[in-house]
GROMACS .gro file of N, CA, C and O in nm:
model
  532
    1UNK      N    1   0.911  -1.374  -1.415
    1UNK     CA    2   0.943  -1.237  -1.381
    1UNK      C    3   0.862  -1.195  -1.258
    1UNK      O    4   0.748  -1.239  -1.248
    2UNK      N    5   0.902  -1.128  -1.180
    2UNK     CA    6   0.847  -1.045  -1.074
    2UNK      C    7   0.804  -0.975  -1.082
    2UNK      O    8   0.823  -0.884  -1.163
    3UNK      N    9   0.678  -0.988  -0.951
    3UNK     CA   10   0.599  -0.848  -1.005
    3UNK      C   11   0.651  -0.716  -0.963
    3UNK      O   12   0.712  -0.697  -0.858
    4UNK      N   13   0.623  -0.627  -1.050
    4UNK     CA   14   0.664  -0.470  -1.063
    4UNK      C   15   0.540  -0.390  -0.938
    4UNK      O   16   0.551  -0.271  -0.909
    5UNK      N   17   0.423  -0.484  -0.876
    5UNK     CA   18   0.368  -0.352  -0.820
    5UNK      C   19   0.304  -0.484  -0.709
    5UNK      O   20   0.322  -0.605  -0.712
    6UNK      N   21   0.223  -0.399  -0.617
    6UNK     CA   22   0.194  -0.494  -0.501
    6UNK      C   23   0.055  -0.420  -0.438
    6UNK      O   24   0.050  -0.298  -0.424
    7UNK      N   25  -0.067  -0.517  -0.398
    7UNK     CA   26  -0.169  -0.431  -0.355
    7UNK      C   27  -0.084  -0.450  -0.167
    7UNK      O   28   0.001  -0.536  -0.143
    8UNK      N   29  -0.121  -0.375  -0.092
    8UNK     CA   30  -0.100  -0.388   0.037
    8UNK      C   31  -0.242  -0.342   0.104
    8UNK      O   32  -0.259  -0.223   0.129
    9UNK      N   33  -0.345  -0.440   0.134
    9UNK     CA   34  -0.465  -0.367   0.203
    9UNK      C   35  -0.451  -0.471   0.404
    9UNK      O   36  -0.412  -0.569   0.467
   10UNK      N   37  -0.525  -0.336   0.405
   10UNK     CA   38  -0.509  -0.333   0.569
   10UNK      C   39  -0.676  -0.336   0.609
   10UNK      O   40  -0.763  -0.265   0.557
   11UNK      N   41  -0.696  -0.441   0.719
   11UNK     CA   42  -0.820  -0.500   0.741
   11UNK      C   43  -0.765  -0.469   0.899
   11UNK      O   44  -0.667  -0.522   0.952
   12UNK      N   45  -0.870  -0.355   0.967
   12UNK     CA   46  -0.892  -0.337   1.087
   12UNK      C   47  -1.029  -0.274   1.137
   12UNK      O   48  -1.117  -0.268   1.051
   13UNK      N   49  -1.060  -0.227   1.260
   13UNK     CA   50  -1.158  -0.138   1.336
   13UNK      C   51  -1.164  -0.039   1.295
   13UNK      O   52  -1.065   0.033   1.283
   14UNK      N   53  -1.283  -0.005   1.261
   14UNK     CA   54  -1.321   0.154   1.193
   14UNK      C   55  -1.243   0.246   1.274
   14UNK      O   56  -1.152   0.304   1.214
   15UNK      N   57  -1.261   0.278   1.417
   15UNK     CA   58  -1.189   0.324   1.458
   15UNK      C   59  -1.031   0.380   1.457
   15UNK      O   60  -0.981   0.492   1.470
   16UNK      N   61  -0.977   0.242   1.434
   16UNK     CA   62  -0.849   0.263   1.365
   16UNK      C   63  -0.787   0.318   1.271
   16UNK      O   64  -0.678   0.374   1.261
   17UNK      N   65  -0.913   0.281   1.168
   17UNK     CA   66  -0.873   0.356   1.010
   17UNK      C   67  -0.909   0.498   1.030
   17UNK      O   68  -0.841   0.586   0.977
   18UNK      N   69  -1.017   0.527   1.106
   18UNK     CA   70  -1.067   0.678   1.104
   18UNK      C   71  -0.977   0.750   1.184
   18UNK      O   72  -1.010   0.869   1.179
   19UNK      N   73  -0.879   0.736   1.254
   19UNK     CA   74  -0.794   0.772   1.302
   19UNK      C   75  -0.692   0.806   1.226
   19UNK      O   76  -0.661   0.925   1.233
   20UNK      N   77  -0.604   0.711   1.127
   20UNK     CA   78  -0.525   0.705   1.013
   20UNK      C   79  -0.579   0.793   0.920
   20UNK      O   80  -0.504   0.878   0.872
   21UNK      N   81  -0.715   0.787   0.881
   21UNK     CA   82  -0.794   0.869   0.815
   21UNK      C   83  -0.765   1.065   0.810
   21UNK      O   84  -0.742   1.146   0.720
   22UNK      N   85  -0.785   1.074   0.977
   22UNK     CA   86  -0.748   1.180   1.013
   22UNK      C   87  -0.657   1.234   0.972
   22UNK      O   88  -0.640   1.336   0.905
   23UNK      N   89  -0.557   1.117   1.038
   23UNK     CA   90  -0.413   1.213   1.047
   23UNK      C   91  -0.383   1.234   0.830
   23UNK      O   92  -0.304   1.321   0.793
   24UNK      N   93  -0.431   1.174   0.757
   24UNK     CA   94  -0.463   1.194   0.643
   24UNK      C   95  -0.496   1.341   0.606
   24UNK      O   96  -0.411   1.409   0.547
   25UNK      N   97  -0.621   1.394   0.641
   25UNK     CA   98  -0.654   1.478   0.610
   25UNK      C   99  -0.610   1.600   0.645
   25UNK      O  100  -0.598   1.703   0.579
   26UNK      N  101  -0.577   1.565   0.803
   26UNK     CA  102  -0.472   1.676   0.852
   26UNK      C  103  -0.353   1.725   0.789
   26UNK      O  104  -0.292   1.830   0.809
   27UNK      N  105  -0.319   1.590   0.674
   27UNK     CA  106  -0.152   1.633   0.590
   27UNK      C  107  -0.071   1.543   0.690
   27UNK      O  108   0.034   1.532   0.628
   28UNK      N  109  -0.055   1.478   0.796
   28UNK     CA  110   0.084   1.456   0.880
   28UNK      C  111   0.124   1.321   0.823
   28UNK      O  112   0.239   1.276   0.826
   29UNK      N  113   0.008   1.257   0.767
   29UNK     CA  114   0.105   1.108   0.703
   29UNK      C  115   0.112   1.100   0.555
   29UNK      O  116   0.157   1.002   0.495
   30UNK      N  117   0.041   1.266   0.468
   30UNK     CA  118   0.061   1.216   0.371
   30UNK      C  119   0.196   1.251   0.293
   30UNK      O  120   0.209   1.218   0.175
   31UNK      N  121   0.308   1.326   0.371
   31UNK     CA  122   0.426   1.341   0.321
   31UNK      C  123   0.509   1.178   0.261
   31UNK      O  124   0.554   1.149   0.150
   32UNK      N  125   0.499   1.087   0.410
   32UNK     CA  126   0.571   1.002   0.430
   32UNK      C  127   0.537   0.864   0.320
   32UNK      O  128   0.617   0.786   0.270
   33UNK      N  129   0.351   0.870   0.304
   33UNK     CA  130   0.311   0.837   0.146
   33UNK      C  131   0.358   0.865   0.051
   33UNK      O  132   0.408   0.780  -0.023
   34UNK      N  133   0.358   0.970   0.028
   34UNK     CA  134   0.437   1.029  -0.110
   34UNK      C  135   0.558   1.014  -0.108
   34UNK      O  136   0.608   1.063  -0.210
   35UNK      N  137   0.669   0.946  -0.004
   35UNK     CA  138   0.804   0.915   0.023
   35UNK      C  139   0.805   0.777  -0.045
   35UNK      O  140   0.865   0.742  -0.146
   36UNK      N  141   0.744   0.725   0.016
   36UNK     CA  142   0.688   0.564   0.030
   36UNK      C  143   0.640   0.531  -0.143
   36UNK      O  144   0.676   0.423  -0.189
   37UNK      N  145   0.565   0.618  -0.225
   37UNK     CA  146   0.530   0.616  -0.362
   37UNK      C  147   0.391   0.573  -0.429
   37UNK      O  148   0.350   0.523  -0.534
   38UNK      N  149   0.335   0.629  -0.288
   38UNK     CA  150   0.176   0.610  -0.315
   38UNK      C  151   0.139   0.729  -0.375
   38UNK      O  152   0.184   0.841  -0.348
   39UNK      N  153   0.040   0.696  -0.472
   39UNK     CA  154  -0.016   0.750  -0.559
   39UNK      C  155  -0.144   0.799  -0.541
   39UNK      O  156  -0.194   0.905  -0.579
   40UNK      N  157  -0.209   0.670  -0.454
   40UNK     CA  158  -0.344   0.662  -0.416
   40UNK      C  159  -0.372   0.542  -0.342
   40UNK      O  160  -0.322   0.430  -0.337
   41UNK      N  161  -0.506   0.622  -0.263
   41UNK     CA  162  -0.544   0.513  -0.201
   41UNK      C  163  -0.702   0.489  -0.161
   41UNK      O  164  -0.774   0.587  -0.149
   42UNK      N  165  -0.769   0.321  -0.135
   42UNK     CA  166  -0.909   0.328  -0.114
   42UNK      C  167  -0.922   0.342   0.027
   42UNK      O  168  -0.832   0.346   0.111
   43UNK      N  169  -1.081   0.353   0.047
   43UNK     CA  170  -1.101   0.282   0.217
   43UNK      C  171  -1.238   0.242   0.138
   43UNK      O  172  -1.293   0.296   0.042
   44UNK      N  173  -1.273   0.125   0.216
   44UNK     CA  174  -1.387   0.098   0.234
   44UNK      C  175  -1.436   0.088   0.383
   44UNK      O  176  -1.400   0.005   0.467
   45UNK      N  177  -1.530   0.192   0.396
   45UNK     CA  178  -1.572   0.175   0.581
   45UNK      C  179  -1.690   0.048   0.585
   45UNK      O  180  -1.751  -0.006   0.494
   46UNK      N  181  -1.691   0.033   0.703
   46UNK     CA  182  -1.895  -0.022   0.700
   46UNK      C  183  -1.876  -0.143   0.651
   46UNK      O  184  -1.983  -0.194   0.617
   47UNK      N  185  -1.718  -0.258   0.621
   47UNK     CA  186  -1.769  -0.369   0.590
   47UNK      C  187  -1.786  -0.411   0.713
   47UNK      O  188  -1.775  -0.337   0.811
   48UNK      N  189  -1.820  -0.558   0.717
   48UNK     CA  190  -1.793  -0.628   0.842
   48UNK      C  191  -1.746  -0.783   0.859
   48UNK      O  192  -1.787  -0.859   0.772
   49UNK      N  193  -1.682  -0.826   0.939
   49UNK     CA  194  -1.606  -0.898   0.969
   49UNK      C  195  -1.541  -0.953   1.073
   49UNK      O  196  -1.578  -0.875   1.161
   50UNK      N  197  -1.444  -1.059   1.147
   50UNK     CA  198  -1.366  -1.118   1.234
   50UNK      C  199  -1.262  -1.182   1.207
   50UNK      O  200  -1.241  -1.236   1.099
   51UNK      N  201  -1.184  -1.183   1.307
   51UNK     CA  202  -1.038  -1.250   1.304
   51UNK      C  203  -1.072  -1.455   1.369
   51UNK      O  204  -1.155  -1.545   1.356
   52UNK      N  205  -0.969  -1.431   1.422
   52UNK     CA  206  -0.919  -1.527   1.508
   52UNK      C  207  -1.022  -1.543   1.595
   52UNK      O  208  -1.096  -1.639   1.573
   53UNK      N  209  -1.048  -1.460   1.703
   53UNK     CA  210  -1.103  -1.432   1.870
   53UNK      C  211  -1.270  -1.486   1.768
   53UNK      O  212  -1.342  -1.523   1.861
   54UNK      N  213  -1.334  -1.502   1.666
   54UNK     CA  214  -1.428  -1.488   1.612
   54UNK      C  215  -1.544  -1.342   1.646
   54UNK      O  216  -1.666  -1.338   1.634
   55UNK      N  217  -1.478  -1.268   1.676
   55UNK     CA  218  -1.566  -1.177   1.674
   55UNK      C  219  -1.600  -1.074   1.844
   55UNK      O  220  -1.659  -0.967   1.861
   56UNK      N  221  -1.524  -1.180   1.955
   56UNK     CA  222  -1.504  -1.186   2.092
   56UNK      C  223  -1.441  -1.106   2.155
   56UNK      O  224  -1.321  -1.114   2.129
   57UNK      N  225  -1.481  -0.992   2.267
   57UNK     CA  226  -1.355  -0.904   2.307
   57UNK      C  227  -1.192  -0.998   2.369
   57UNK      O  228  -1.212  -1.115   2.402
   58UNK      N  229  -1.116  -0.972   2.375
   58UNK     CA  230  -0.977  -1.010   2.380
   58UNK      C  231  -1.020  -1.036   2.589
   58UNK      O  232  -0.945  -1.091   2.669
   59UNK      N  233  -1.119  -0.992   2.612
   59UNK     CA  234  -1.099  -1.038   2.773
   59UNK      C  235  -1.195  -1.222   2.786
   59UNK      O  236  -1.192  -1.309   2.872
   60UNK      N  237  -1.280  -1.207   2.635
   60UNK     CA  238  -1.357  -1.318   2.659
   60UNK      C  239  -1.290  -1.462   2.654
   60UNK      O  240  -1.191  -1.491   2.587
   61UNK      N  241  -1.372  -1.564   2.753
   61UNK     CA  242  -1.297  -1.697   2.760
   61UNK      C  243  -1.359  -1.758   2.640
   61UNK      O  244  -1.468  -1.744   2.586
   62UNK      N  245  -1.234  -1.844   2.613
   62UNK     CA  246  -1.165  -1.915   2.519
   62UNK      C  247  -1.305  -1.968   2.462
   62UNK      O  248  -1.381  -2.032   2.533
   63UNK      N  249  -1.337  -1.934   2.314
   63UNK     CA  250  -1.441  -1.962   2.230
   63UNK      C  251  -1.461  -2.111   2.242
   63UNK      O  252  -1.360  -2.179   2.221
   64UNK      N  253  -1.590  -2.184   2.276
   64UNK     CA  254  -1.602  -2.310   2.217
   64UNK      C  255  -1.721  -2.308   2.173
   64UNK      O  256  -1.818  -2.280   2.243
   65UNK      N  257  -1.729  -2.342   2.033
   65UNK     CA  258  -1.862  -2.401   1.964
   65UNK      C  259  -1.951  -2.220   1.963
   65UNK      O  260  -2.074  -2.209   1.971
   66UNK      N  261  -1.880  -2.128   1.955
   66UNK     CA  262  -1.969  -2.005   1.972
   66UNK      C  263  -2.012  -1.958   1.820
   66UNK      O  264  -1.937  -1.983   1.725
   67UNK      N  265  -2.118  -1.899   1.804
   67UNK     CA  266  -2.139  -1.838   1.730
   67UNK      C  267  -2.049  -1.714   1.633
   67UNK      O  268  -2.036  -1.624   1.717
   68UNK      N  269  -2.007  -1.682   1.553
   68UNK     CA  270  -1.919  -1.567   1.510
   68UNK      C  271  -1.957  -1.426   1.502
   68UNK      O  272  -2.027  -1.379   1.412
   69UNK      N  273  -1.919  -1.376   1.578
   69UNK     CA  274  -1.969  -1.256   1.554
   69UNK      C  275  -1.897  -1.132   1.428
   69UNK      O  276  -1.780  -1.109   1.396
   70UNK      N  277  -2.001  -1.084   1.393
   70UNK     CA  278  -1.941  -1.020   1.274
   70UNK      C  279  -1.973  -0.863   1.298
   70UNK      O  280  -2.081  -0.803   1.302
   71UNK      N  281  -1.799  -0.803   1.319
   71UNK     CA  282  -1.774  -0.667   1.400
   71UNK      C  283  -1.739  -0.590   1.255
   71UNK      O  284  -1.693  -0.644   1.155
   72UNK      N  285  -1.775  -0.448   1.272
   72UNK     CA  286  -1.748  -0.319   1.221
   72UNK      C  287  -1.616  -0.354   1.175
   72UNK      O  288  -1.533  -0.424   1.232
   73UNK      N  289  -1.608  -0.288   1.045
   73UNK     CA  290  -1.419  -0.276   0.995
   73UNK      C  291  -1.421  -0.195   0.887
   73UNK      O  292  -1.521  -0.166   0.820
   74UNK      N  293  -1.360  -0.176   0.878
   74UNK     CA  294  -1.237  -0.087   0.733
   74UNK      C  295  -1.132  -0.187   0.681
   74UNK      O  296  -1.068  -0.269   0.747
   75UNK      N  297  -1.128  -0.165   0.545
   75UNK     CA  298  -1.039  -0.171   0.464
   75UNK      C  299  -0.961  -0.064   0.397
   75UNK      O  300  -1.018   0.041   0.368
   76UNK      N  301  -0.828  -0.082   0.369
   76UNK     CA  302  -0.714   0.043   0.328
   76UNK      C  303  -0.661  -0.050   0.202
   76UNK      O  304  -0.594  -0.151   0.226
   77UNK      N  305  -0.695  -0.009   0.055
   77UNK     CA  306  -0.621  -0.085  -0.019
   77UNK      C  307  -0.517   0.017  -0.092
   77UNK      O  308  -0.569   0.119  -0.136
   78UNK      N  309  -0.433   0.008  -0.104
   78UNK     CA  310  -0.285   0.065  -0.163
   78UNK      C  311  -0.229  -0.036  -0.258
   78UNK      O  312  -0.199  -0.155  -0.248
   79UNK      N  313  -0.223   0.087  -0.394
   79UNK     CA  314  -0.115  -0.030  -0.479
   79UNK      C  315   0.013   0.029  -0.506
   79UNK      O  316   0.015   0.110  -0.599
   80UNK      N  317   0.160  -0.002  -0.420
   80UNK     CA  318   0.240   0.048  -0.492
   80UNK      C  319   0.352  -0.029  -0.506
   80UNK      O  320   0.344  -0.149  -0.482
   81UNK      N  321   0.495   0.041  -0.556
   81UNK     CA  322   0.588  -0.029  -0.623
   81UNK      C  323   0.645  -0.181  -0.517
   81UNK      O  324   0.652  -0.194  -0.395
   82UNK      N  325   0.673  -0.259  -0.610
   82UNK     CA  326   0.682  -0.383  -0.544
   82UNK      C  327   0.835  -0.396  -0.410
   82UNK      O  328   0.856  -0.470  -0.313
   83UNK      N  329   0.921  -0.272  -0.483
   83UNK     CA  330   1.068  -0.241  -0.407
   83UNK      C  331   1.004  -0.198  -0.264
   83UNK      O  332   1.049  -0.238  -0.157
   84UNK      N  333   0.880  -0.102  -0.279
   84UNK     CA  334   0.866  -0.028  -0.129
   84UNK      C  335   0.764  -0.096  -0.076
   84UNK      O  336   0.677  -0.022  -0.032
   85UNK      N  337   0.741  -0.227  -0.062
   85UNK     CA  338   0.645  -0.267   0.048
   85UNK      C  339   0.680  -0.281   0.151
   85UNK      O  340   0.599  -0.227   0.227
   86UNK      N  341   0.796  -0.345   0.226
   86UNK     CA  342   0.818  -0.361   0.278
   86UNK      C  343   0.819  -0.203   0.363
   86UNK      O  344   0.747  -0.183   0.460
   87UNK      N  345   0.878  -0.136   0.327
   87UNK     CA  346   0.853  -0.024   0.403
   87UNK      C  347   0.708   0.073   0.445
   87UNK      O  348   0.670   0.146   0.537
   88UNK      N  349   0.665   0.027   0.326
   88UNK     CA  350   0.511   0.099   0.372
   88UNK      C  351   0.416   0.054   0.478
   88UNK      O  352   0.327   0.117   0.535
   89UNK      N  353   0.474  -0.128   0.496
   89UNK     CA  354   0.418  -0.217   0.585
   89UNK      C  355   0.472  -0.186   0.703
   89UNK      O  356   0.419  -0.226   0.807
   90UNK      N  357   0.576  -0.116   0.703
   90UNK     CA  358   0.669  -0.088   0.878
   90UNK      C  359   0.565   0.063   0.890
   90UNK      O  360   0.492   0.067   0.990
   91UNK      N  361   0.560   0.144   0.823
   91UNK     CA  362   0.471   0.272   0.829
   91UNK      C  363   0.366   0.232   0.876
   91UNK      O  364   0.355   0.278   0.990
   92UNK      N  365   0.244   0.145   0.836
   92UNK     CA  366   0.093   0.122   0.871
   92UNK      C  367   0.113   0.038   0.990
   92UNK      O  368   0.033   0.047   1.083
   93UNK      N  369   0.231  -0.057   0.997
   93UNK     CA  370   0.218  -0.131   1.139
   93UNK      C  371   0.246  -0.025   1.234
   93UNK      O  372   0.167  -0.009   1.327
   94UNK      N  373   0.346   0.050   1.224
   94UNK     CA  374   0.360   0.162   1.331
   94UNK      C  375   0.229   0.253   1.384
   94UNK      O  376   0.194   0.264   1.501
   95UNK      N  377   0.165   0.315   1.264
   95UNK     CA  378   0.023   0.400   1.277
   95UNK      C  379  -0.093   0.305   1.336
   95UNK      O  380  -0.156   0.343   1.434
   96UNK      N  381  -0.126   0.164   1.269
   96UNK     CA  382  -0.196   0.138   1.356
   96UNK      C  383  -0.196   0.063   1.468
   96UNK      O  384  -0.308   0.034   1.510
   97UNK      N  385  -0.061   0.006   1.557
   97UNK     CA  386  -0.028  -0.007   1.664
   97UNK      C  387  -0.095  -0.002   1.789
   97UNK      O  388  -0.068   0.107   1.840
   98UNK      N  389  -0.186  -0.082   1.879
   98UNK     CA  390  -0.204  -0.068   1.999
   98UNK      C  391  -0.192  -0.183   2.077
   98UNK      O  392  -0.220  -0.194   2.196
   99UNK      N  393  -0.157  -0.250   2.018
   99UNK     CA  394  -0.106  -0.394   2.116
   99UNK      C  395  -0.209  -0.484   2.148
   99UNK      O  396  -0.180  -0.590   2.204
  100UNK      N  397  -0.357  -0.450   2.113
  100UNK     CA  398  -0.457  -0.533   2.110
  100UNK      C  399  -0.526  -0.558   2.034
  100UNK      O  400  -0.538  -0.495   1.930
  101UNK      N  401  -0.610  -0.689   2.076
  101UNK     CA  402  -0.660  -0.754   1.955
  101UNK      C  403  -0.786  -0.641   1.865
  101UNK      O  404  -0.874  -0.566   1.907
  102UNK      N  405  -0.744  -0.675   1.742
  102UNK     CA  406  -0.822  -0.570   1.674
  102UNK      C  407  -0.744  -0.475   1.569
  102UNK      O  408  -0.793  -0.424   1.468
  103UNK      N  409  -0.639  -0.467   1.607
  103UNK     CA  410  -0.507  -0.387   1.527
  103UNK      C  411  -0.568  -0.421   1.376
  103UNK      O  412  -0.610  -0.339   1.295
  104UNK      N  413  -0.562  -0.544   1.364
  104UNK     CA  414  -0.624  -0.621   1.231
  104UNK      C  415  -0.520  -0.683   1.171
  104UNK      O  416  -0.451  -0.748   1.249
  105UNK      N  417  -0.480  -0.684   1.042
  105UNK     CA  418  -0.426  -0.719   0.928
  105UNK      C  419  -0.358  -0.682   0.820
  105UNK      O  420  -0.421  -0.624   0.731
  106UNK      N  421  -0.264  -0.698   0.809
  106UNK     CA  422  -0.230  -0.637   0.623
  106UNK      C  423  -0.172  -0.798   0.540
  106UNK      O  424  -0.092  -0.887   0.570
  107UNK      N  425  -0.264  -0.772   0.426
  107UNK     CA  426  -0.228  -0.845   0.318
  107UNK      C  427  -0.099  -0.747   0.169
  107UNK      O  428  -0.081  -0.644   0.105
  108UNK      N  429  -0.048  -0.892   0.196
  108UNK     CA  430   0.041  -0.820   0.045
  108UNK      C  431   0.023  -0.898  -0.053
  108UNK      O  432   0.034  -1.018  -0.032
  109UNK      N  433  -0.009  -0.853  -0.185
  109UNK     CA  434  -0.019  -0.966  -0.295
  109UNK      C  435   0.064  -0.920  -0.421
  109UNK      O  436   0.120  -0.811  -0.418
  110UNK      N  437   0.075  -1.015  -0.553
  110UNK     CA  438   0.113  -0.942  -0.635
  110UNK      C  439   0.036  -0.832  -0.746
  110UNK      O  440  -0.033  -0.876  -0.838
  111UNK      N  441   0.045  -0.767  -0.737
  111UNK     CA  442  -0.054  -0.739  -0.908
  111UNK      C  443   0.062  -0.769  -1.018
  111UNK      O  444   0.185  -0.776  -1.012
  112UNK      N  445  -0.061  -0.788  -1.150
  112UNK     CA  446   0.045  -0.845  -1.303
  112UNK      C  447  -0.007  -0.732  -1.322
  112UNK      O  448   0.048  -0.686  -1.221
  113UNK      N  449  -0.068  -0.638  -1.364
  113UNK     CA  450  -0.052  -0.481  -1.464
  113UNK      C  451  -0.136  -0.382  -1.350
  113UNK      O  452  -0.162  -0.386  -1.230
  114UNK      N  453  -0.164  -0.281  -1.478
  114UNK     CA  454  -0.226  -0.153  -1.374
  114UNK      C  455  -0.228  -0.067  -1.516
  114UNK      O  456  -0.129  -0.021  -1.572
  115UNK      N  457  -0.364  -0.058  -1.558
  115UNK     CA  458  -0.423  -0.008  -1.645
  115UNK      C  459  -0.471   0.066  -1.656
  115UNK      O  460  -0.583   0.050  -1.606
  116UNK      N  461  -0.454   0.196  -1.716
  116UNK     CA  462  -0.604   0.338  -1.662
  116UNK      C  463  -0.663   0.285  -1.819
  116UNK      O  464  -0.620   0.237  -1.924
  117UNK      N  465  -0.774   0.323  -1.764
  117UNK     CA  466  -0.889   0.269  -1.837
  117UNK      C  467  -0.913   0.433  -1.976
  117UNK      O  468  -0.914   0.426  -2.099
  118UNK      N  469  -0.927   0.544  -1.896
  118UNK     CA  470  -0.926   0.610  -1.995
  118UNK      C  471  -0.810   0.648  -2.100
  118UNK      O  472  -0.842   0.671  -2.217
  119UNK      N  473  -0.667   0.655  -2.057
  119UNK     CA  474  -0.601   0.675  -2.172
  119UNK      C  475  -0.510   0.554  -2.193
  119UNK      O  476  -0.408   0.550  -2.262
  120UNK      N  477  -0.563   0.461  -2.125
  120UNK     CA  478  -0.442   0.304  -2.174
  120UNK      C  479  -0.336   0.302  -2.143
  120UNK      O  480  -0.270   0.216  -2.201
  121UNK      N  481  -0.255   0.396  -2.032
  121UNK     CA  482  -0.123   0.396  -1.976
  121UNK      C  483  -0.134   0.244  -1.904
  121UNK      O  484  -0.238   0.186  -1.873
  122UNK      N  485   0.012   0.196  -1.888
  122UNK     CA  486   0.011   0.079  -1.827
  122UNK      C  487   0.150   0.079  -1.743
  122UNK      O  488   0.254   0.137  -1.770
  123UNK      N  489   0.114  -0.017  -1.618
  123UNK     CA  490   0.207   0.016  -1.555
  123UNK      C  491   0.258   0.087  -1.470
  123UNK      O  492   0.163   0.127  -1.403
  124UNK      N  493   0.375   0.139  -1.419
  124UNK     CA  494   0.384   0.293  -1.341
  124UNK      C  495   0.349   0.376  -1.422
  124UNK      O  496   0.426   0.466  -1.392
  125UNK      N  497   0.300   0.408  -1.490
  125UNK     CA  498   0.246   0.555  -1.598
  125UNK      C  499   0.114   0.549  -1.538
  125UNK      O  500   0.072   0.654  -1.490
  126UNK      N  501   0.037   0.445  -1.532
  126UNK     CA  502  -0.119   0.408  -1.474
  126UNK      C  503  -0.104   0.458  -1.327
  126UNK      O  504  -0.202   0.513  -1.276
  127UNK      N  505   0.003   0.443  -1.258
  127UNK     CA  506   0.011   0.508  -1.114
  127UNK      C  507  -0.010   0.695  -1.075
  127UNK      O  508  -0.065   0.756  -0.983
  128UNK      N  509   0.079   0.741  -1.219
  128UNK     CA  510   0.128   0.837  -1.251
  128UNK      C  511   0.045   0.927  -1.251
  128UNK      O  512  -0.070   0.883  -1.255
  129UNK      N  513   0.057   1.072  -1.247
  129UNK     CA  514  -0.040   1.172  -1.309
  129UNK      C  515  -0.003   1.142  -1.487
  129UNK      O  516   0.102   1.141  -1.552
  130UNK      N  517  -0.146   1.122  -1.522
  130UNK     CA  518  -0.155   1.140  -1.682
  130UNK      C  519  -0.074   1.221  -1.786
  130UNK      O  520  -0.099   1.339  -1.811
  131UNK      N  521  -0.008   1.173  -1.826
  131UNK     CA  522   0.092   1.292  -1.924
  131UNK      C  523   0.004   1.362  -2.018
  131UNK      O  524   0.043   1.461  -2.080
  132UNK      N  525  -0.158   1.295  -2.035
  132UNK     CA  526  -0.211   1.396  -2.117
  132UNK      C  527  -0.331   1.536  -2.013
  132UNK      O  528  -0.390   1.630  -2.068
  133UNK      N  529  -0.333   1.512  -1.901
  133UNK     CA  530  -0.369   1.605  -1.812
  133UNK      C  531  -0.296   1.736  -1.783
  133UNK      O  532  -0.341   1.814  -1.697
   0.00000   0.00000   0.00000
């Protein structure tokens, strides 16, 4: 059976996310979330990390034998229904968009359940506002 839900986290430049962040708080992307069927979502700022380039601005020549450098990032983890990833992934590629290296990443995986811990809903009910709230 297939899975019913999907994490989608996005690995980029603080910058980037604090930007997304913004437009968050401002209200302008969280309509198109709540279209999309997010429920919720994390950030983690302040990890750190590299791609490909190992850590190198996109003007530097071609890495050999270099050291890795390990740059500033954010993580965006989102868990929602397994039907709308695909679309939520055209949404975050659009927002964080600049054509250079650094944009980052999105992973999609499956999740098998989704459990609230305090009243044992499972599933989309665990996504849900609590029916006993």
């Amino acid at each position: 059976m297939a899975s019913q839900f999907s994490r989608v986290e996005v690995m980029s430049g603080m910058g980037k996310v604090a930007d997304f962040m913004g437009k968050l708080s401002s209200g302008e992307n969280v309509k198109q979330l709540i279209k999309l069927g997010v429920s919720g979502i994390t950030i983690y700022n302040n990890v750190i990390g590299c791609g490909v380039q190992h850590g190198l601005p996109e003007y530097a020549l071609e890495p050999k034998n270099l050291a890795i450098q390990l740059l500033p990032k954010s993580v965006v983890t989102i868990i929602c229904e397994t039907e709308k990833v695909d679309e939520l992934v055209e949404f975050l590629k659009l927002e964080l968009y600049t054509g250079h290296i650094g944009d980052g990443k999105i992973f999609v995986s499956d999740i098998q359940n989704i459990i609230r811990v305090r009243t044992g809903e499972e599933g989309i009910d665990a996504l849900k506002k609590s029916a006993i709230d």
